[in-house]
mmCIF file of C-alpha atoms in Angstrom:
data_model
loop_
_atom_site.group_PDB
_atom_site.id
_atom_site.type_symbol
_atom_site.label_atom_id
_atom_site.label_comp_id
_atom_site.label_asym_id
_atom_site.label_seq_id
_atom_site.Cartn_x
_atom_site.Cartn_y
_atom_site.Cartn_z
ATOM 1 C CA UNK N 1 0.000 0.000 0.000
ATOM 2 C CA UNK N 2 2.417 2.086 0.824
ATOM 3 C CA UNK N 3 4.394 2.355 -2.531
ATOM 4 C CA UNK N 4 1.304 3.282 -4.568
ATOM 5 C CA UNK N 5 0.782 6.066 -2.696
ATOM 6 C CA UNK N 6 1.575 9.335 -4.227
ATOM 7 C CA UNK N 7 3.314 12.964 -2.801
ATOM 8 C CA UNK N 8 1.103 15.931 -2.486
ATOM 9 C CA UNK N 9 1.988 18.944 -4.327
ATOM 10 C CA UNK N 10 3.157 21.135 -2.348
ATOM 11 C CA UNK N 11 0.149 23.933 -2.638
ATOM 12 C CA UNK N 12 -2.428 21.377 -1.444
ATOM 13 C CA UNK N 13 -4.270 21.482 1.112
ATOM 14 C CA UNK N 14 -6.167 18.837 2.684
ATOM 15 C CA UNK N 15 -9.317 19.338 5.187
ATOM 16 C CA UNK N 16 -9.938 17.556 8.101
ATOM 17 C CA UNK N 17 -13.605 18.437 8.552
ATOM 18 C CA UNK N 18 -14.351 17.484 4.589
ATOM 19 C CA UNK N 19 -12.793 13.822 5.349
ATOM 20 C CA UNK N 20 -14.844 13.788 8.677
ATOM 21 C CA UNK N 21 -18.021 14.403 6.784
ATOM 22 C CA UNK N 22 -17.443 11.678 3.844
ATOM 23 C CA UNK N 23 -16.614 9.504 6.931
ATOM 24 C CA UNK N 24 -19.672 10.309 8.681
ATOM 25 C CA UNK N 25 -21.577 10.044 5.626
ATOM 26 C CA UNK N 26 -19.982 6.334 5.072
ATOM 27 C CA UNK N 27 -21.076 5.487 8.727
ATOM 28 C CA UNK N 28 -24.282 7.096 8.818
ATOM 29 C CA UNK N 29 -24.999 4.657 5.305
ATOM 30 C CA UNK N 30 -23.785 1.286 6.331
ATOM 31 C CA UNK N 31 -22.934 1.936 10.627
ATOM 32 C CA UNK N 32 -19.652 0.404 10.006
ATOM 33 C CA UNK N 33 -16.540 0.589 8.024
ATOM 34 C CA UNK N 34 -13.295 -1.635 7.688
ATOM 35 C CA UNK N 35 -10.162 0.854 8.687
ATOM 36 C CA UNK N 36 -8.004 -0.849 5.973
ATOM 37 C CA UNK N 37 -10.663 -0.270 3.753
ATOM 38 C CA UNK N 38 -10.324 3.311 4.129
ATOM 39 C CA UNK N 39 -6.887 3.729 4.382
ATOM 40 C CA UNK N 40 -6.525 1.462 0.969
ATOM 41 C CA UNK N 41 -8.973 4.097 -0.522
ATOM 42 C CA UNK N 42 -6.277 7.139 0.158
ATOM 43 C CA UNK N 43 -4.599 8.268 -2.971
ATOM 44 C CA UNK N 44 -1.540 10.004 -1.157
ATOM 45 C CA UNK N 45 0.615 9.478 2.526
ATOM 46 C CA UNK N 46 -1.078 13.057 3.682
ATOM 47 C CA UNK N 47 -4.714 11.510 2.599
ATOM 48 C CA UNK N 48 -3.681 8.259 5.223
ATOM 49 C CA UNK N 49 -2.941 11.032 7.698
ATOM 50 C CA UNK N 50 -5.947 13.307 7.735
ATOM 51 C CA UNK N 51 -7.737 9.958 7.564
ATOM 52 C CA UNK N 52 -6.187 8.575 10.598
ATOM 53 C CA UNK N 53 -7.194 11.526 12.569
ATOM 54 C CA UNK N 54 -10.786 11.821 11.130
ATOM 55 C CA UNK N 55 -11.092 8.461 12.787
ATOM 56 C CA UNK N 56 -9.519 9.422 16.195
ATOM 57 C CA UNK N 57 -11.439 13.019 16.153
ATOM 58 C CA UNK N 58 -14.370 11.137 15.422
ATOM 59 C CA UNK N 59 -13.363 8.582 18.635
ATOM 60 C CA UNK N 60 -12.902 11.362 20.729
ATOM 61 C CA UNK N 61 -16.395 12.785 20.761
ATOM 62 C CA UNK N 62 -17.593 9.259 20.772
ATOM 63 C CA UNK N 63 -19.537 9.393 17.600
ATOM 64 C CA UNK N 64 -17.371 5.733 16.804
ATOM 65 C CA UNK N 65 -15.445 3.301 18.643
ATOM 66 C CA UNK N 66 -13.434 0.967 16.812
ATOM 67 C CA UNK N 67 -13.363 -2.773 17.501
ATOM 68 C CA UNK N 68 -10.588 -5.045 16.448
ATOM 69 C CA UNK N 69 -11.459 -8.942 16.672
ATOM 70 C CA UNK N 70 -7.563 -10.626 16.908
ATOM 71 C CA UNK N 71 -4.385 -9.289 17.128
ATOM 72 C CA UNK N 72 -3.306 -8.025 14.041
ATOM 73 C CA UNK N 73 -6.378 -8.344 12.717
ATOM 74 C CA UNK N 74 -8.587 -5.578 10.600
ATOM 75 C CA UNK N 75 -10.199 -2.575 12.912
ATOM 76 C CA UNK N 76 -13.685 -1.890 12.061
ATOM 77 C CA UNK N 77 -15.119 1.420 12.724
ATOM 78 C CA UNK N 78 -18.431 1.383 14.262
ATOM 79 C CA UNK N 79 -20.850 3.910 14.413
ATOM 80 C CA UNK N 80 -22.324 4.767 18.407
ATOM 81 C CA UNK N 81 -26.244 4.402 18.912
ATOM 82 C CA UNK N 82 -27.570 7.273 18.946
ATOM 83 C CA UNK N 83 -24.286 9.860 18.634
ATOM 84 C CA UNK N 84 -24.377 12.813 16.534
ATOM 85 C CA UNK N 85 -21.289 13.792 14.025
ATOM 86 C CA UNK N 86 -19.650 16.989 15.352
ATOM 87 C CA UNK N 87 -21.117 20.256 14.059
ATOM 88 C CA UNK N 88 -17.565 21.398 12.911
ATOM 89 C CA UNK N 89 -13.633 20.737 12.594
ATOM 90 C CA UNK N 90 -11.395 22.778 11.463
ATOM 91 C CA UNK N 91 -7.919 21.588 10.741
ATOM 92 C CA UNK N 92 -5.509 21.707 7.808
ATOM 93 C CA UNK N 93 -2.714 19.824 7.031
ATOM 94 C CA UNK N 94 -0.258 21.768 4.158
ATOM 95 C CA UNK N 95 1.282 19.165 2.076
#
């Protein structure tokens, strides 16, 4: 996975709170998602990043928890009962 990714140019910048949403809207679809899933679906190393902390923002105001079944094993992302995406997020990563 790791070789097919691709640099960002330089004047890109990546949002947090737009990969939060498509997350959100992923979760709010099916209630669960397989991490390596998403992180296969990122076409750059910054893309894994902001990924990777959509999913822990998204942890930390409990609107997921993520459950791993073995060691090793894939982490699925699972949507809370009842929790609400956050209203807003702003953070930028500059490639």
């Amino acid at each position: 996975m790791a070789s097919a990714l691709r640099p960002v140019p330089s004047d890109t910048i990546i949002r947090n709170s737009c990969r939060i949403r498509a997350l959100v809207a992923r979760l709010e679809q099916s209630g669960q998602l397989s991490f390596l899933a998403l992180l296969g679906e990122a076409p750059t190393r910054i893309s894994v990043i902001v990924d990777f902390l959509a999913v822990l923002e998204l942890i930390k105001v409990r609107y997921l928890r993520a459950e791993q079944g073995e060691a090793f094993g894939d982490i699925n992302l699972v949507r809370l009962d009842g929790a609400s995406a956050p209203a807003s997020i702003e953070v930028e990563l500059e490639g």
